[in-house]
PDB file of C-alpha atoms in Angstrom:
ATOM      1  CA  GLU B  18      -3.316  12.068  17.263  1.00 64.00           C
ATOM      2  CA  ALA B  19      -6.033  11.145  14.671  1.00 78.00           C
ATOM      3  CA  GLY B  20      -4.766   8.897  11.744  1.00 91.00           C
ATOM      4  CA  VAL B  21      -5.831   9.139   8.172  1.00 95.00           C
ATOM      5  CA  THR B  22      -9.627   8.948   7.908  1.00 96.00           C
ATOM      6  CA  GLN B  23     -11.670   8.407   4.761  1.00 97.00           C
ATOM      7  CA  PHE B  24     -15.435   8.732   4.189  1.00 97.00           C
ATOM      8  CA  PRO B  25     -17.330   6.838   3.177  1.00 97.00           C
ATOM      9  CA  SER B  26     -16.358   3.557   4.324  1.00 95.00           C
ATOM     10  CA  HIS B  27     -18.546   1.715   1.641  1.00 96.00           C
ATOM     11  CA  SER B  28     -20.443   3.408  -1.190  1.00 97.00           C
ATOM     12  CA  VAL B  29     -22.674   1.338  -3.606  1.00 97.00           C
ATOM     13  CA  ILE B  30     -23.654   3.281  -6.722  1.00 96.00           C
ATOM     14  CA  GLU B  31     -25.212   2.355 -10.087  1.00 96.00           C
ATOM     15  CA  LYS B  32     -22.977   2.585 -13.360  1.00 96.00           C
ATOM     16  CA  GLY B  33     -23.158   6.126 -14.750  1.00 96.00           C
ATOM     17  CA  GLN B  34     -23.514   7.862 -11.327  1.00 97.00           C
ATOM     18  CA  THR B  35     -21.257   9.965  -9.537  1.00 97.00           C
ATOM     19  CA  VAL B  36     -19.250   9.151  -6.454  1.00 97.00           C
ATOM     20  CA  THR B  37     -16.873  11.539  -4.370  1.00 98.00           C
ATOM     21  CA  LEU B  38     -14.672  10.192  -1.625  1.00 98.00           C
ATOM     22  CA  ARG B  39     -12.866  12.133   0.813  1.00 98.00           C
ATOM     23  CA  CYS B  40      -9.531  11.690   2.708  1.00 98.00           C
ATOM     24  CA  ASP B  41      -8.396  13.600   5.783  1.00 97.00           C
ATOM     25  CA  PRO B  42      -4.627  13.228   6.118  1.00 96.00           C
ATOM     26  CA  ILE B  43      -2.857  13.253   9.353  1.00 94.00           C
ATOM     27  CA  SER B  44      -2.456  16.889  10.421  1.00 92.00           C
ATOM     28  CA  GLY B  45       0.705  18.594   9.405  1.00 90.00           C
ATOM     29  CA  HIS B  46       1.374  15.917   6.447  1.00 91.00           C
ATOM     30  CA  ASP B  47       2.025  17.586   3.263  1.00 90.00           C
ATOM     31  CA  ASN B  48       2.226  14.588   1.124  1.00 91.00           C
ATOM     32  CA  LEU B  49      -1.131  12.738   0.227  1.00 94.00           C
ATOM     33  CA  TYR B  50      -1.483   9.818  -1.812  1.00 94.00           C
ATOM     34  CA  TRP B  51      -4.431   7.849  -3.629  1.00 96.00           C
ATOM     35  CA  TYR B  52      -4.132   4.114  -4.221  1.00 96.00           C
ATOM     36  CA  ARG B  53      -6.575   1.597  -5.608  1.00 96.00           C
ATOM     37  CA  ARG B  54      -7.064  -2.076  -5.024  1.00 95.00           C
ATOM     38  CA  VAL B  55      -9.440  -3.820  -7.521  1.00 92.00           C
ATOM     39  CA  MET B  56     -10.581  -7.280  -6.254  1.00 83.00           C
ATOM     40  CA  GLY B  57      -7.878  -9.946  -6.826  1.00 80.00           C
ATOM     41  CA  LYS B  58      -5.451  -7.574  -8.016  1.00 88.00           C
ATOM     42  CA  GLU B  59      -2.429  -5.325  -6.581  1.00 91.00           C
ATOM     43  CA  ILE B  60      -2.806  -2.127  -4.732  1.00 94.00           C
ATOM     44  CA  LYS B  61      -2.032   0.387  -7.460  1.00 94.00           C
ATOM     45  CA  PHE B  62      -0.787   4.080  -7.218  1.00 93.00           C
ATOM     46  CA  LEU B  63      -3.094   6.612  -8.306  1.00 95.00           C
ATOM     47  CA  LEU B  64      -1.513   9.867  -7.501  1.00 93.00           C
ATOM     48  CA  HIS B  65       0.584  11.925  -5.211  1.00 92.00           C
ATOM     49  CA  PHE B  66      -0.096  15.645  -3.681  1.00 92.00           C
ATOM     50  CA  VAL B  67       2.392  17.714  -2.272  1.00 90.00           C
ATOM     51  CA  LYS B  68       0.217  20.373  -0.379  1.00 92.00           C
ATOM     52  CA  GLU B  69      -2.353  21.371  -3.057  1.00 93.00           C
ATOM     53  CA  SER B  70      -0.268  20.591  -5.980  1.00 92.00           C
ATOM     54  CA  LYS B  71      -0.239  17.206  -7.808  1.00 92.00           C
ATOM     55  CA  GLN B  72       3.195  15.770  -7.873  1.00 89.00           C
ATOM     56  CA  ASP B  73       2.564  12.730  -9.862  1.00 89.00           C
ATOM     57  CA  GLU B  74      -0.810  11.551 -11.252  1.00 91.00           C
ATOM     58  CA  SER B  75       0.780   9.002 -13.527  1.00 90.00           C
ATOM     59  CA  GLY B  76      -1.543   6.159 -12.065  1.00 91.00           C
ATOM     60  CA  MET B  77      -4.810   7.962 -12.762  1.00 94.00           C
ATOM     61  CA  PRO B  78      -6.821   5.608 -15.022  1.00 91.00           C
ATOM     62  CA  ASN B  79      -8.715   8.001 -17.193  1.00 91.00           C
ATOM     63  CA  ASN B  80     -10.284  11.379 -17.328  1.00 93.00           C
ATOM     64  CA  ARG B  81     -13.367   9.904 -15.432  1.00 96.00           C
ATOM     65  CA  PHE B  82     -11.147  10.250 -12.215  1.00 97.00           C
ATOM     66  CA  LEU B  83     -10.574  13.632 -10.725  1.00 97.00           C
ATOM     67  CA  ALA B  84      -8.673  14.354  -7.599  1.00 97.00           C
ATOM     68  CA  GLU B  85      -8.514  17.698  -5.768  1.00 97.00           C
ATOM     69  CA  ARG B  86      -6.779  18.945  -2.641  1.00 96.00           C
ATOM     70  CA  THR B  87      -8.055  22.446  -2.114  1.00 85.00           C
ATOM     71  CA  GLY B  88      -5.979  24.318   0.447  1.00 87.00           C
ATOM     72  CA  GLY B  89      -3.603  21.555   1.078  1.00 84.00           C
ATOM     73  CA  THR B  90      -5.648  19.914   3.633  1.00 92.00           C
ATOM     74  CA  TYR B  91      -8.253  17.155   2.747  1.00 96.00           C
ATOM     75  CA  SER B  92      -8.591  15.584  -0.490  1.00 98.00           C
ATOM     76  CA  THR B  93     -11.545  14.396  -2.782  1.00 98.00           C
ATOM     77  CA  LEU B  94     -11.495  11.790  -5.535  1.00 98.00           C
ATOM     78  CA  LYS B  95     -14.386  11.847  -7.799  1.00 98.00           C
ATOM     79  CA  VAL B  96     -15.433   9.345 -10.295  1.00 97.00           C
ATOM     80  CA  GLN B  97     -17.675  10.535 -13.059  1.00 95.00           C
ATOM     81  CA  PRO B  98     -19.420   8.570 -14.534  1.00 96.00           C
ATOM     82  CA  ALA B  99     -18.659   5.339 -12.609  1.00 96.00           C
ATOM     83  CA  GLU B 100     -18.185   2.185 -14.649  1.00 96.00           C
ATOM     84  CA  LEU B 101     -18.303  -1.409 -13.384  1.00 95.00           C
ATOM     85  CA  GLU B 102     -14.570  -1.776 -13.483  1.00 94.00           C
ATOM     86  CA  ASP B 103     -14.160   1.093 -10.993  1.00 96.00           C
ATOM     87  CA  SER B 104     -15.239  -1.208  -8.248  1.00 96.00           C
ATOM     88  CA  GLY B 105     -12.657  -1.787  -5.684  1.00 96.00           C
ATOM     89  CA  VAL B 106     -11.043  -0.270  -2.539  1.00 96.00           C
ATOM     90  CA  TYR B 107      -9.650   3.347  -2.666  1.00 97.00           C
ATOM     91  CA  PHE B 108      -6.784   3.938  -0.085  1.00 96.00           C
ATOM     92  CA  CYS B 109      -5.781   7.195   0.969  1.00 96.00           C
ATOM     93  CA  ALA B 110      -2.275   7.529   2.610  1.00 94.00           C
ATOM     94  CA  SER B 111      -0.255  10.546   3.952  1.00 93.00           C
ATOM     95  CA  SER B 112       3.332  11.396   5.015  1.00 89.00           C
ATOM     96  CA  GLN B 113       5.618  13.959   6.239  1.00 83.00           C
ATOM     97  CA  VAL B 114       8.275  15.345   3.830  1.00 71.00           C
ATOM     98  CA  GLY B 115      10.776  12.836   5.454  1.00 62.00           C
ATOM     99  CA  GLY B 116       8.389  10.033   5.873  1.00 58.00           C
ATOM    100  CA  ALA B 117       7.865   9.966   2.130  1.00 58.00           C
ATOM    101  CA  ILE B 118      11.439   9.560   1.194  1.00 65.00           C
ATOM    102  CA  ILE B 119      11.546   6.386   3.473  1.00 66.00           C
ATOM    103  CA  GLY B 120       8.292   5.159   2.301  1.00 66.00           C
ATOM    104  CA  GLU B 121       6.631   5.259   5.555  1.00 80.00           C
ATOM    105  CA  LEU B 122       3.222   6.147   4.430  1.00 86.00           C
ATOM    106  CA  PHE B 123       0.396   6.179   6.903  1.00 90.00           C
ATOM    107  CA  PHE B 124      -2.772   4.616   5.240  1.00 92.00           C
ATOM    108  CA  GLY B 125      -6.694   4.937   5.850  1.00 94.00           C
ATOM    109  CA  GLU B 126      -8.859   2.272   6.303  1.00 94.00           C
ATOM    110  CA  GLY B 127     -10.041   2.574   2.685  1.00 95.00           C
ATOM    111  CA  SER B 128     -13.399   3.503   0.894  1.00 97.00           C
ATOM    112  CA  ARG B 129     -15.033   0.317  -0.760  1.00 96.00           C
ATOM    113  CA  LEU B 130     -16.644   1.320  -3.944  1.00 97.00           C
ATOM    114  CA  THR B 131     -19.289  -1.207  -5.487  1.00 96.00           C
ATOM    115  CA  VAL B 132     -20.661  -0.188  -8.811  1.00 96.00           C
ATOM    116  CA  LEU B 133     -23.658  -2.111  -9.858  1.00 95.00           C
TER     117      LEU B 133
ATOM    118  CA  ALA W   1       9.222  -3.205 -15.964  1.00 80.00           C
ATOM    119  CA  GLN W   2       8.943  -3.508 -12.124  1.00 89.00           C
ATOM    120  CA  LYS W   3       7.102  -6.317 -10.359  1.00 93.00           C
ATOM    121  CA  VAL W   4       6.523  -7.869  -6.953  1.00 96.00           C
ATOM    122  CA  THR W   5       5.389 -11.434  -6.637  1.00 97.00           C
ATOM    123  CA  GLN W   6       4.017 -12.956  -3.597  1.00 97.00           C
ATOM    124  CA  ALA W   7       3.307 -16.337  -4.637  1.00 95.00           C
ATOM    125  CA  GLN W   8       1.518 -17.375  -1.292  1.00 97.00           C
ATOM    126  CA  THR W   9      -1.943 -16.206  -1.557  1.00 95.00           C
ATOM    127  CA  GLU W  10      -3.156 -17.896   1.847  1.00 97.00           C
ATOM    128  CA  ILE W  11      -1.232 -19.229   4.676  1.00 97.00           C
ATOM    129  CA  SER W  12      -2.780 -21.031   7.648  1.00 97.00           C
ATOM    130  CA  VAL W  13      -0.753 -22.061  10.764  1.00 97.00           C
ATOM    131  CA  VAL W  14      -1.231 -22.637  14.456  1.00 97.00           C
ATOM    132  CA  GLU W  15      -0.238 -20.387  17.201  1.00 97.00           C
ATOM    133  CA  LYS W  16       3.503 -20.654  17.879  1.00 97.00           C
ATOM    134  CA  GLU W  17       4.379 -21.920  14.731  1.00 97.00           C
ATOM    135  CA  ASP W  18       7.177 -20.129  12.690  1.00 97.00           C
ATOM    136  CA  VAL W  19       5.944 -18.807   9.160  1.00 98.00           C
ATOM    137  CA  THR W  20       7.679 -17.437   6.332  1.00 98.00           C
ATOM    138  CA  LEU W  21       6.215 -14.926   3.748  1.00 98.00           C
ATOM    139  CA  ASP W  22       7.763 -14.815   0.284  1.00 98.00           C
ATOM    140  CA  CYS W  23       8.479 -11.783  -1.830  1.00 98.00           C
ATOM    141  CA  VAL W  24      10.142 -11.806  -5.259  1.00 98.00           C
ATOM    142  CA  TYR W  25      10.733  -8.679  -7.053  1.00 97.00           C
ATOM    143  CA  GLU W  26      11.616  -7.427 -10.441  1.00 95.00           C
ATOM    144  CA  THR W  27      13.489  -4.371 -11.276  1.00 92.00           C
ATOM    145  CA  ARG W  28      16.333  -3.013 -13.645  1.00 90.00           C
ATOM    146  CA  ASP W  29      17.054   0.029 -11.223  1.00 87.00           C
ATOM    147  CA  THR W  30      20.418  -0.683  -9.257  1.00 87.00           C
ATOM    148  CA  THR W  31      19.011   1.559  -6.419  1.00 87.00           C
ATOM    149  CA  TYR W  32      15.662   0.515  -5.253  1.00 90.00           C
ATOM    150  CA  TYR W  33      13.688   0.356  -1.913  1.00 90.00           C
ATOM    151  CA  LEU W  34      11.685  -2.612  -0.444  1.00 93.00           C
ATOM    152  CA  PHE W  35       8.903  -2.469   1.988  1.00 93.00           C
ATOM    153  CA  TRP W  36       6.498  -4.785   4.020  1.00 95.00           C
ATOM    154  CA  TYR W  37       3.117  -3.687   5.177  1.00 95.00           C
ATOM    155  CA  LYS W  38       0.534  -5.416   7.300  1.00 96.00           C
ATOM    156  CA  GLN W  39      -3.100  -5.011   6.805  1.00 94.00           C
ATOM    157  CA  PRO W  40      -5.051  -6.152   9.903  1.00 93.00           C
ATOM    158  CA  PRO W  41      -8.848  -6.745   9.538  1.00 90.00           C
ATOM    159  CA  SER W  42      -9.471  -3.032  10.241  1.00 88.00           C
ATOM    160  CA  GLY W  43      -8.474  -2.352   6.628  1.00 89.00           C
ATOM    161  CA  GLU W  44      -5.543   0.255   7.086  1.00 89.00           C
ATOM    162  CA  LEU W  45      -1.989  -0.601   5.831  1.00 91.00           C
ATOM    163  CA  VAL W  46       0.718  -0.560   8.488  1.00 92.00           C
ATOM    164  CA  PHE W  47       4.431   0.258   7.674  1.00 90.00           C
ATOM    165  CA  LEU W  48       6.809  -2.565   8.935  1.00 93.00           C
ATOM    166  CA  ILE W  49      10.081  -2.071   7.356  1.00 90.00           C
ATOM    167  CA  ARG W  50      11.917  -0.314   4.463  1.00 89.00           C
ATOM    168  CA  ARG W  51      15.182  -1.615   3.116  1.00 89.00           C
ATOM    169  CA  ASN W  52      17.364   0.062   0.479  1.00 88.00           C
ATOM    170  CA  SER W  53      19.239  -2.017  -2.404  1.00 90.00           C
ATOM    171  CA  PHE W  54      22.670  -1.431  -0.912  1.00 88.00           C
ATOM    172  CA  ASP W  55      21.668  -2.710   2.585  1.00 85.00           C
ATOM    173  CA  GLU W  56      21.570  -6.450   2.413  1.00 83.00           C
ATOM    174  CA  GLN W  57      21.730  -6.658   6.305  1.00 83.00           C
ATOM    175  CA  ASN W  58      19.135  -9.004   7.540  1.00 86.00           C
ATOM    176  CA  GLU W  59      16.865  -7.571  10.110  1.00 87.00           C
ATOM    177  CA  ILE W  60      15.220  -8.609  13.309  1.00 88.00           C
ATOM    178  CA  SER W  61      12.496  -6.786  15.362  1.00 89.00           C
ATOM    179  CA  GLY W  62      11.159  -8.797  18.132  1.00 93.00           C
ATOM    180  CA  ARG W  63       9.507 -11.902  16.458  1.00 95.00           C
ATOM    181  CA  TYR W  64       9.789 -10.506  13.130  1.00 96.00           C
ATOM    182  CA  SER W  65      12.793 -10.782  10.721  1.00 95.00           C
ATOM    183  CA  TRP W  66      13.562 -10.018   7.219  1.00 95.00           C
ATOM    184  CA  ASN W  67      15.826 -11.747   4.720  1.00 95.00           C
ATOM    185  CA  PHE W  68      16.992  -9.728   1.786  1.00 95.00           C
ATOM    186  CA  GLN W  69      18.953 -11.383  -0.908  1.00 94.00           C
ATOM    187  CA  LYS W  70      19.852  -9.485  -4.011  1.00 93.00           C
ATOM    188  CA  SER W  71      21.263 -12.640  -5.586  1.00 93.00           C
ATOM    189  CA  THR W  72      17.628 -14.237  -5.762  1.00 95.00           C
ATOM    190  CA  SER W  73      15.761 -10.900  -5.796  1.00 95.00           C
ATOM    191  CA  SER W  74      13.908 -12.021  -2.663  1.00 96.00           C
ATOM    192  CA  PHE W  75      12.853 -10.101   0.499  1.00 96.00           C
ATOM    193  CA  ASN W  76      11.268 -12.677   2.750  1.00 97.00           C
ATOM    194  CA  PHE W  77       9.433 -11.980   6.068  1.00 97.00           C
ATOM    195  CA  THR W  78       9.616 -14.435   8.899  1.00 97.00           C
ATOM    196  CA  ILE W  79       7.361 -14.507  11.904  1.00 97.00           C
ATOM    197  CA  THR W  80       8.715 -16.467  14.952  1.00 97.00           C
ATOM    198  CA  ALA W  81       6.204 -17.838  17.369  1.00 97.00           C
ATOM    199  CA  SER W  82       3.128 -16.784  15.598  1.00 97.00           C
ATOM    200  CA  GLN W  83       0.376 -15.282  17.398  1.00 97.00           C
ATOM    201  CA  VAL W  84      -3.344 -14.794  16.654  1.00 96.00           C
ATOM    202  CA  VAL W  85      -2.974 -11.000  16.595  1.00 96.00           C
ATOM    203  CA  ASP W  86      -0.461 -11.680  13.413  1.00 97.00           C
ATOM    204  CA  SER W  87      -3.607 -12.743  11.313  1.00 97.00           C
ATOM    205  CA  ALA W  88      -3.559  -9.977   8.613  1.00 97.00           C
ATOM    206  CA  VAL W  89      -2.885  -9.551   4.956  1.00 96.00           C
ATOM    207  CA  TYR W  90       0.762  -8.736   4.374  1.00 98.00           C
ATOM    208  CA  PHE W  91       1.913  -6.811   1.257  1.00 96.00           C
ATOM    209  CA  CYS W  92       5.628  -6.520  -0.065  1.00 97.00           C
ATOM    210  CA  ALA W  93       6.202  -3.328  -2.069  1.00 94.00           C
ATOM    211  CA  LEU W  94       8.967  -1.983  -4.301  1.00 93.00           C
ATOM    212  CA  ARG W  95       9.916   1.608  -5.285  1.00 88.00           C
ATOM    213  CA  GLY W  96      12.415   2.081  -8.043  1.00 80.00           C
ATOM    214  CA  TYR W  97      15.001   4.959  -7.785  1.00 71.00           C
ATOM    215  CA  GLY W  98      13.248   7.015 -10.491  1.00 65.00           C
ATOM    216  CA  GLY W  99       9.903   6.455  -8.916  1.00 61.00           C
ATOM    217  CA  SER W 100       8.157   9.431  -7.125  1.00 66.00           C
ATOM    218  CA  GLN W 101       7.977   9.269  -3.511  1.00 66.00           C
ATOM    219  CA  GLY W 102       4.693   7.450  -2.893  1.00 73.00           C
ATOM    220  CA  ASN W 103       4.526   5.356  -6.162  1.00 83.00           C
ATOM    221  CA  LEU W 104       4.991   1.942  -4.587  1.00 89.00           C
ATOM    222  CA  ILE W 105       4.488  -1.300  -6.601  1.00 92.00           C
ATOM    223  CA  PHE W 106       2.783  -3.720  -4.410  1.00 94.00           C
ATOM    224  CA  GLY W 107       2.429  -7.431  -4.571  1.00 95.00           C
ATOM    225  CA  LYS W 108      -1.091  -9.146  -4.434  1.00 95.00           C
ATOM    226  CA  GLY W 109      -0.507  -9.704  -0.644  1.00 95.00           C
ATOM    227  CA  THR W 110      -0.436 -12.928   1.315  1.00 97.00           C
ATOM    228  CA  LYS W 111      -3.336 -13.638   3.803  1.00 97.00           C
ATOM    229  CA  LEU W 112      -1.790 -15.052   6.916  1.00 98.00           C
ATOM    230  CA  SER W 113      -4.330 -16.737   9.259  1.00 97.00           C
ATOM    231  CA  VAL W 114      -3.023 -17.897  12.898  1.00 97.00           C
ATOM    232  CA  LYS W 115      -5.274 -20.254  14.703  1.00 96.00           C
ATOM    233  CA  PRO W 116      -5.154 -20.724  18.429  1.00 95.00           C
TER     234      PRO W 116
END
């Protein structure tokens, strides 16, 4: 069974440009989460989808970030326009309904974003 | 406010040594959940354990053991007879009762290096 996959693994862009990160959850997992780790800081929750609906987006830093999950399958996280402080590693995780309650999230390898 | 502190940034041990990774948490919730995740060099976070606040029993899984003490707000992780494959970054995380399913509060992580 394929795990959570994220693309790209690393993206280098200039300030002001747009970047779109993609996450493919484990097949059948209704719950999908985005997290971010800025260098030297903690991993921070961004948002949570249940199927195509945003269940909790309290961690989204500002309106330059847009997350979508059309059809309840893969998700995209767009940053537009990117700023220097957006640099970091963006993790995606997924879980089954029961898995989310016990915190067993399956994480991807992360997408490293570098904004110059 | 909720917070997780992992005071040890990096630990280096020689194979077969025992090592304890410290985790101290802060929360005002009476019901909460604590987790440990392992991040190997490949980047993904791997779920290790989850504990709820009503279960203070220590847990052992092979060479891994966890010591949960509410009196000191600690949830420490011990690896017995460490191996090179244990080298990774280990994260402790907390979810309060009111938190959404995937809204975990992470510590900054402890990088463990096990040398042969």
